[in-house]
Amino acid sequence: MRIYKFGGTSLGSASRIKKVADIITAAVAEEKIIVVVSALHRVTDLLLESATRASVGDSSCRATLDELDHLHFSIVDELFIDAHRDDVLSIIRADLADLHNIVQGVFLLKELSEKSLAHILSFGERLSAKIVSGYLQVRQLSSFIVDARELIVTDNNYPDARVNAQASEQQIQKRLTNFDGVPVVTGFIAAAPDGTITTLGRGGSDYTASLLGAALSASEVWIWSDVDGFFSADPKRVHDARILPYITYAEAMELSHAGAKVLHPLAVQPAMKAGIPLLIKNSFNPAAKGTRIEQTTPPEMSRTLPVTGLTSINSVVLLNMSGSGMVGVPGIASRLFSCLAQYRINVIFISQASSEQSITLAIKPSQAAKAKKILEAIFAREIEARQIEPLLIRRNLAMIAVVGNNMSGHPGVSAQLFETLGKNGINVIAVAQGANEMNISLVVDSNDEDKALNCIHESFFLSQRKVHLFIAGTGTIAKSLIGQLSAHRVNLQKDNDLDVVVCGMANTRAMALNDCGIDLEHWQEALVTSATHQGIEGYIALIREMNLHNTIFVDCTASAVVAARYPDLLLANISVVTANKLGMAAPWPLYQSIREAQRKSNARFLYETNVGAGLPIINTLHDLKNSGDKIISIEGVLSGTLSFIFNELRKGGKFSEIVRRAQEAGYTEPDPRDDLSGADFARKFLILGRELGFTLEYSDVVCESLVPAEYRGEMPVPEFLERLSTIDTWYAQEIDNAGKEGMTIAYAGEIRDGVASIGVKRLPLNSPIAGLNGSENMVVFTTERYRATPLVVRGPGAGGEVTAGGVFADILRIASYLV
């Protein structure tokens, strides 16, 4: 014999009840079954709502009851015809009339006792059982209703009664040891010794089924719901959650008590005591194998992972009692928990420091005020004497449980857990672990619940890890980066077990957001222009609201407004990769704010492309410093445009003609004066100077502009290029004069003794800079170790593809840290 329990979602409509009947019909062909039913979908909520409204004299309780009437009548109309329909409607109407009368009494008295509420809530299962049993008879199955008040004996704690197991077993065996047909038992409800109605708590139909199975030595208890079984995490919150084909009784209890709604927390105990397997099945997908719960998992299913599953309770309150008067005083904990037990306040979580100065416990928010008042009365004398501080309540919290039999004796589980939380900036407020090492429970801010579940699940269950990118800017660099990400994503997944997901893109006009990832082949179509678009502030606000784990903000703009938000991003533990120089070359207060935010957060901030595009200049400088080398000077050319111009000059060309060719080739900005001013070059050397530890502002960098003073105004670009020929002779003479001294000229920079200068310099012909070609960049490090032969970094230092490649490399560095 098997026990089949069907939850409310399985009975949510006439079509669903027909499918349930199909399942029962197929099962009866093989063996006897007992069916346990919950109330129809939404009915318990409607009953509670009508009772609550009636208790405060709200006449809308009648409209709620009318909705409930309509729900049952419409299902009966669809399931039954002719005489069957009239018979069932007559029975249903009689029960609903009783319900209306009871609720009307509550309305008139404006009083709702726990006893009355239990009576009202019992109607859901009573009505459901009559409809299901009646429909089975229509399907030619012999069926009869069994009211669980005849079977389950409890105490008189009406809303959440405790079962008298021995008395219940006797009643169940007396009523159901021998039967013909299919009994349809009301779940959830029971009776006190005096016959008054009690309930087993929300979801208590699972408990009813388990009690029946244990008392009758059933072969199995099948819990039919709307999910395929126990998952490694809530699939509505963790997209990568996986089905667990087998779990143990102990794991099921831990997961259920810690928030998994698949199974009532008490349902495991009777089955475990009797050694009866529990199966979680999906009535919407009967072919799915579901989850089997037994004492041990089969040998062939032995797990290598230490963690079996995660679950959470998304609304808890922490109650903290602390004080020096608690240290070494026997009986404090006893008084605390005895008091809470007396008033039936359930403690979800307990944590106590070894110093004995504090006890922290988690309870339901609805019980918080009551618990505080009770405990402050019990410990009034100690509080008055300041031996114990007034109790503190902390709200808006969530409890997460990490559960698994294999965690016991498995080193590193806690380290892995807290490391992944720390890297994602999730603060652990309290933590508890039992001596059996099977459950690590922790309390976090409720806003971080989903983020914590996802990063923990990924850390323990997935070989392939995710990072979530949010890109600012859609210009040349961003387009190249998206192309590279799209081209290499599959390789990263295959070779590096890394999935780089672009979840957001934005420019000054439009935005695209998708926490599952934007289609990189059609990203431009995903950008949506909105009249309410709030620029970078709105974009960052939405990123923070999404609160995804392993998040990286990628700045591909040249915006000072975006750069100003780096501290906020870092303090929100969002890592930043930037190709935008206006952060690290910003005025000193913003630069300091960025550095301070770095130190305070666990986020990473990388900006390699700020100086050399795709060249490893910043990383090389850091390696030299961190390894103890002393940097004497840095020289170099950090402008592809100016490098091209002077390389061509050394070949004998005219300055003005070379500038014109550079503009036509796209090497310069639309107005070449932006490049010839040396401003961008100066920002790069400012960044290098700051990396060396010097307190420098942009104005401290000595920068020679190549634009004659008389041409720096509002002169149109064509006119500027025309007049630029007036300085061709000067450059020709400079090169000639330098040549007579065995030297040449270049537009180069130098940092030495805390002074940064950029301008036209004479260099020996054997200088590495003199050997540059095309638009190459170069940095020369002269250090204690590299004094005789300086360390040279050389290569292309400009262009969208090269810069995007540098940004991509920084993203992968942060990804390596995060995962």
Coordinates of N, CA, C and O in Angstrom, one line a residue, residues 176-268:
L176 N -8.4 2.3 9.2 CA -8.0 2.0 7.8 C -7.1 0.8 7.6 O -6.5 0.6 6.6
T177 N -7.1 -0.1 8.6 CA -6.3 -1.3 8.4 C -6.9 -2.2 7.3 O -6.2 -2.7 6.4
N178 N -8.2 -2.2 7.2 CA -8.9 -3.0 6.2 C -9.9 -2.0 5.5 O -10.7 -1.4 6.2
F179 N -9.8 -2.0 4.2 CA -10.8 -1.1 3.5 C -10.8 -1.5 2.0 O -9.9 -2.2 1.5
D180 N -11.9 -1.2 1.4 CA -12.1 -1.4 -0.1 C -12.2 -0.1 -0.7 O -12.8 0.9 -0.1
G181 N -11.8 0.1 -1.9 CA -11.9 1.3 -2.6 C -10.7 2.3 -2.3 O -9.7 1.9 -1.8
V182 N -10.9 3.6 -2.5 CA -9.9 4.6 -2.3 C -10.3 5.6 -1.2 O -11.2 6.4 -1.5
P183 N -9.8 5.5 0.0 CA -10.1 6.5 1.0 C -9.5 7.8 0.6 O -8.3 7.9 0.2
V184 N -10.3 8.9 0.7 CA -9.8 10.3 0.5 C -9.8 11.0 1.8 O -10.9 11.3 2.4
V185 N -8.6 11.2 2.4 CA -8.5 11.7 3.7 C -8.2 13.2 3.7 O -7.4 13.7 2.9
T186 N -8.8 13.9 4.6 CA -8.6 15.3 4.7 C -7.2 15.5 5.4 O -7.0 15.1 6.5
G187 N -6.3 16.2 4.7 CA -5.0 16.5 5.3 C -5.1 17.7 6.2 O -6.2 18.3 6.3
F188 N -4.0 18.0 6.9 CA -3.9 19.3 7.6 C -4.7 19.4 8.9 O -4.3 20.0 9.9
I189 N -5.9 18.8 9.0 CA -6.8 18.9 10.1 C -6.7 17.7 11.0 O -6.4 16.6 10.6
A190 N -7.0 17.9 12.3 CA -7.0 16.9 13.3 C -8.0 17.3 14.4 O -8.8 18.2 14.2
A191 N -7.9 16.6 15.5 CA -8.9 16.9 16.6 C -8.2 16.7 18.0 O -7.3 15.9 18.2
A192 N -8.5 17.6 18.9 CA -8.1 17.6 20.3 C -8.9 16.4 21.0 O -9.9 15.9 20.4
P193 N -8.4 16.0 22.1 CA -9.1 14.9 22.8 C -10.6 15.2 23.1 O -11.4 14.3 23.1
D194 N -11.0 16.5 23.2 CA -12.4 16.8 23.3 C -13.2 16.9 22.0 O -14.4 17.2 22.0
G195 N -12.5 16.6 20.9 CA -13.2 16.6 19.6 C -13.2 17.9 18.8 O -13.6 17.9 17.7
T196 N -12.7 18.9 19.5 CA -12.6 20.2 18.7 C -11.5 20.1 17.7 O -10.5 19.4 17.8
I197 N -11.7 21.0 16.6 CA -10.8 20.9 15.5 C -9.5 21.6 15.7 O -9.5 22.7 16.3
T198 N -8.4 21.0 15.3 CA -7.1 21.6 15.4 C -6.5 21.4 14.0 O -7.0 20.7 13.1
T199 N -5.4 22.1 13.8 CA -4.7 22.0 12.5 C -3.2 21.8 12.8 O -2.7 22.1 13.9
L200 N -2.5 21.2 11.8 CA -1.1 20.8 11.9 C -0.1 21.9 11.4 O 1.0 21.6 11.2
G201 N -0.6 23.1 11.1 CA 0.3 24.1 10.6 C 0.2 24.1 9.0 O -0.1 23.0 8.4
R202 N 0.6 25.2 8.4 CA 0.5 25.3 7.0 C 1.4 24.2 6.4 O 2.5 23.9 6.8
G203 N 0.9 23.6 5.3 CA 1.6 22.5 4.7 C 1.5 21.2 5.5 O 2.1 20.2 5.2
G204 N 0.6 21.1 6.5 CA 0.4 20.0 7.3 C -0.1 18.7 6.7 O -0.1 17.6 7.3
S205 N -0.6 18.8 5.5 CA -1.1 17.6 4.8 C 0.0 16.6 4.5 O -0.2 15.4 4.5
D206 N 1.2 17.1 4.3 CA 2.4 16.2 4.2 C 2.5 15.4 5.5 O 2.8 14.1 5.5
Y207 N 2.4 16.0 6.6 CA 2.5 15.4 7.9 C 1.4 14.3 8.1 O 1.7 13.2 8.6
T208 N 0.2 14.7 7.7 CA -0.9 13.7 7.7 C -0.6 12.4 7.0 O -0.7 11.3 7.5
A209 N 0.0 12.6 5.8 CA 0.3 11.5 4.9 C 1.4 10.6 5.6 O 1.3 9.4 5.5
S210 N 2.4 11.3 6.1 CA 3.5 10.5 6.8 C 3.0 9.7 8.0 O 3.4 8.6 8.2
L211 N 2.1 10.4 8.8 CA 1.5 9.7 10.0 C 0.7 8.4 9.5 O 0.8 7.4 10.2
L212 N -0.1 8.6 8.5 CA -0.8 7.4 8.0 C 0.1 6.3 7.5 O -0.1 5.1 7.8
G213 N 1.1 6.7 6.7 CA 2.1 5.7 6.2 C 2.8 4.9 7.3 O 2.9 3.7 7.3
A214 N 3.2 5.7 8.4 CA 3.9 5.0 9.5 C 3.0 4.1 10.2 O 3.3 3.0 10.6
A215 N 1.7 4.5 10.5 CA 0.8 3.7 11.3 C 0.4 2.5 10.6 O 0.1 1.4 11.2
L216 N 0.3 2.5 9.2 CA -0.2 1.4 8.4 C 0.9 0.6 7.8 O 0.6 -0.3 7.0
S217 N 2.1 0.9 8.1 CA 3.3 0.3 7.5 C 3.2 0.3 5.9 O 3.4 -0.8 5.3
A218 N 2.9 1.4 5.4 CA 2.8 1.5 3.9 C 4.2 1.3 3.3 O 5.2 1.4 4.0
S219 N 4.2 0.9 2.0 CA 5.5 0.6 1.4 C 6.2 1.9 1.1 O 7.4 2.0 1.2
E220 N 5.4 3.0 0.7 CA 6.0 4.3 0.4 C 4.9 5.4 0.6 O 3.7 5.1 0.6
V221 N 5.4 6.6 0.8 CA 4.5 7.8 0.9 C 5.0 8.7 -0.2 O 6.1 9.1 -0.3
W222 N 4.0 9.0 -1.1 CA 4.3 9.9 -2.3 C 3.7 11.2 -2.0 O 2.5 11.3 -1.8
I223 N 4.5 12.2 -2.0 CA 4.0 13.6 -1.9 C 4.0 14.3 -3.3 O 5.0 14.6 -3.9
W224 N 2.8 14.5 -3.8 CA 2.6 15.1 -5.1 C 2.4 16.6 -5.0 O 1.5 17.1 -4.2
S225 N 3.3 17.3 -5.7 CA 3.2 18.8 -5.6 C 3.4 19.4 -7.0 O 3.1 18.7 -8.0
D226 N 3.9 20.6 -7.1 CA 4.0 21.2 -8.4 C 5.5 21.3 -8.8 O 5.8 22.1 -9.7
V227 N 6.4 20.6 -8.2 CA 7.8 20.6 -8.5 C 8.3 19.2 -8.7 O 7.7 18.2 -8.2
D228 N 9.4 19.1 -9.4 CA 9.9 17.7 -9.8 C 10.6 17.0 -8.6 O 11.1 15.9 -8.8
G229 N 10.8 17.7 -7.5 CA 11.4 17.1 -6.4 C 12.1 18.1 -5.5 O 11.9 19.3 -5.7
F230 N 13.0 17.6 -4.7 CA 13.9 18.5 -3.9 C 15.0 19.0 -4.9 O 15.6 18.2 -5.6
F231 N 15.2 20.3 -4.9 CA 16.3 20.9 -5.7 C 17.5 21.2 -4.8 O 17.3 21.3 -3.6
S232 N 18.6 21.4 -5.4 CA 19.8 21.8 -4.7 C 19.6 23.2 -4.1 O 20.3 23.6 -3.2
A233 N 18.7 24.0 -4.6 CA 18.3 25.3 -4.1 C 17.0 25.6 -4.8 O 16.5 25.0 -5.7
D234 N 16.4 26.7 -4.3 CA 15.1 27.1 -4.8 C 15.2 27.5 -6.3 O 15.9 28.5 -6.6
P235 N 14.7 26.8 -7.2 CA 14.9 27.1 -8.7 C 14.3 28.4 -9.1 O 14.7 29.0 -10.1
K236 N 13.4 29.0 -8.3 CA 12.9 30.3 -8.6 C 13.9 31.4 -8.3 O 13.8 32.5 -8.8
R237 N 14.9 31.0 -7.5 CA 15.9 32.0 -7.1 C 17.2 31.7 -7.7 O 18.1 32.6 -7.9
V238 N 17.5 30.4 -7.9 CA 18.8 30.0 -8.4 C 18.5 29.2 -9.7 O 18.0 28.1 -9.7
H239 N 18.8 29.9 -10.8 CA 18.5 29.3 -12.1 C 19.2 28.0 -12.4 O 18.7 27.2 -13.1
D240 N 20.3 27.8 -11.8 CA 21.1 26.6 -12.1 C 20.9 25.5 -11.1 O 21.6 24.5 -11.0
A241 N 19.8 25.6 -10.2 CA 19.5 24.6 -9.3 C 19.2 23.3 -10.0 O 18.6 23.3 -11.1
R242 N 19.6 22.2 -9.4 CA 19.4 20.9 -10.0 C 18.6 19.9 -9.1 O 18.5 20.1 -7.9
I243 N 17.9 19.0 -9.7 CA 17.1 18.0 -9.0 C 18.0 17.1 -8.2 O 19.1 16.7 -8.7
L244 N 17.6 16.8 -7.0 CA 18.4 15.8 -6.1 C 17.6 14.5 -6.2 O 16.5 14.4 -5.6
P245 N 18.1 13.5 -6.9 CA 17.3 12.2 -7.0 C 17.1 11.5 -5.7 O 16.1 10.8 -5.5
Y246 N 18.1 11.6 -4.8 CA 18.1 10.9 -3.5 C 18.6 11.9 -2.5 O 19.6 12.6 -2.7
I247 N 17.9 11.9 -1.3 CA 18.5 12.5 -0.1 C 18.1 11.7 1.1 O 17.2 10.9 1.0
T248 N 18.8 11.9 2.1 CA 18.5 11.1 3.3 C 17.5 11.8 4.2 O 17.1 13.0 4.0
Y249 N 16.9 11.0 5.1 CA 15.9 11.6 6.0 C 16.5 12.8 6.7 O 15.8 13.9 6.9
A250 N 17.7 12.6 7.2 CA 18.3 13.7 8.0 C 18.5 15.0 7.1 O 18.2 16.1 7.6
E251 N 18.9 14.8 5.9 CA 19.0 16.0 5.0 C 17.7 16.6 4.7 O 17.6 17.9 4.7
A252 N 16.7 15.8 4.5 CA 15.3 16.3 4.2 C 14.8 17.1 5.4 O 14.2 18.2 5.2
M253 N 15.1 16.6 6.6 CA 14.6 17.3 7.8 C 15.3 18.7 7.9 O 14.7 19.7 8.2
E254 N 16.6 18.7 7.7 CA 17.4 19.9 7.8 C 16.9 20.9 6.8 O 16.7 22.1 7.1
L255 N 16.7 20.5 5.6 CA 16.3 21.4 4.5 C 14.9 21.9 4.8 O 14.6 23.1 4.6
S256 N 14.0 21.0 5.2 CA 12.6 21.4 5.5 C 12.5 22.4 6.6 O 11.8 23.4 6.5
H257 N 13.2 22.1 7.7 CA 13.2 23.0 8.9 C 13.8 24.4 8.5 O 13.4 25.4 9.1
A258 N 14.7 24.4 7.6 CA 15.4 25.6 7.2 C 14.8 26.4 6.1 O 15.4 27.3 5.5
G259 N 13.6 26.0 5.7 CA 12.8 26.8 4.7 C 12.4 26.2 3.4 O 11.6 26.8 2.7
A260 N 12.9 25.0 3.1 CA 12.4 24.3 1.9 C 11.0 24.0 2.0 O 10.5 23.2 2.9
K261 N 10.2 24.5 1.1 CA 8.7 24.4 1.1 C 8.2 23.1 0.4 O 7.0 22.9 0.3
V262 N 9.1 22.3 0.0 CA 8.7 21.1 -0.7 C 8.0 20.1 0.2 O 7.1 19.4 -0.2
L263 N 8.4 20.1 1.5 CA 7.9 19.1 2.4 C 7.8 19.8 3.8 O 8.6 20.6 4.2
H264 N 6.7 19.4 4.5 CA 6.4 19.9 5.8 C 7.6 19.5 6.8 O 8.0 18.3 6.7
P265 N 8.1 20.3 7.6 CA 9.2 20.0 8.5 C 9.0 18.7 9.3 O 10.0 18.0 9.5
L266 N 7.8 18.5 9.8 CA 7.6 17.3 10.7 C 7.2 16.0 9.9 O 7.1 15.0 10.5
A267 N 7.1 16.1 8.6 CA 6.6 15.0 7.8 C 7.7 13.9 7.7 O 7.3 12.7 7.6
V268 N 8.9 14.2 7.9 CA 10.0 13.2 7.8 C 10.0 12.3 9.0 O 10.2 11.1 8.9

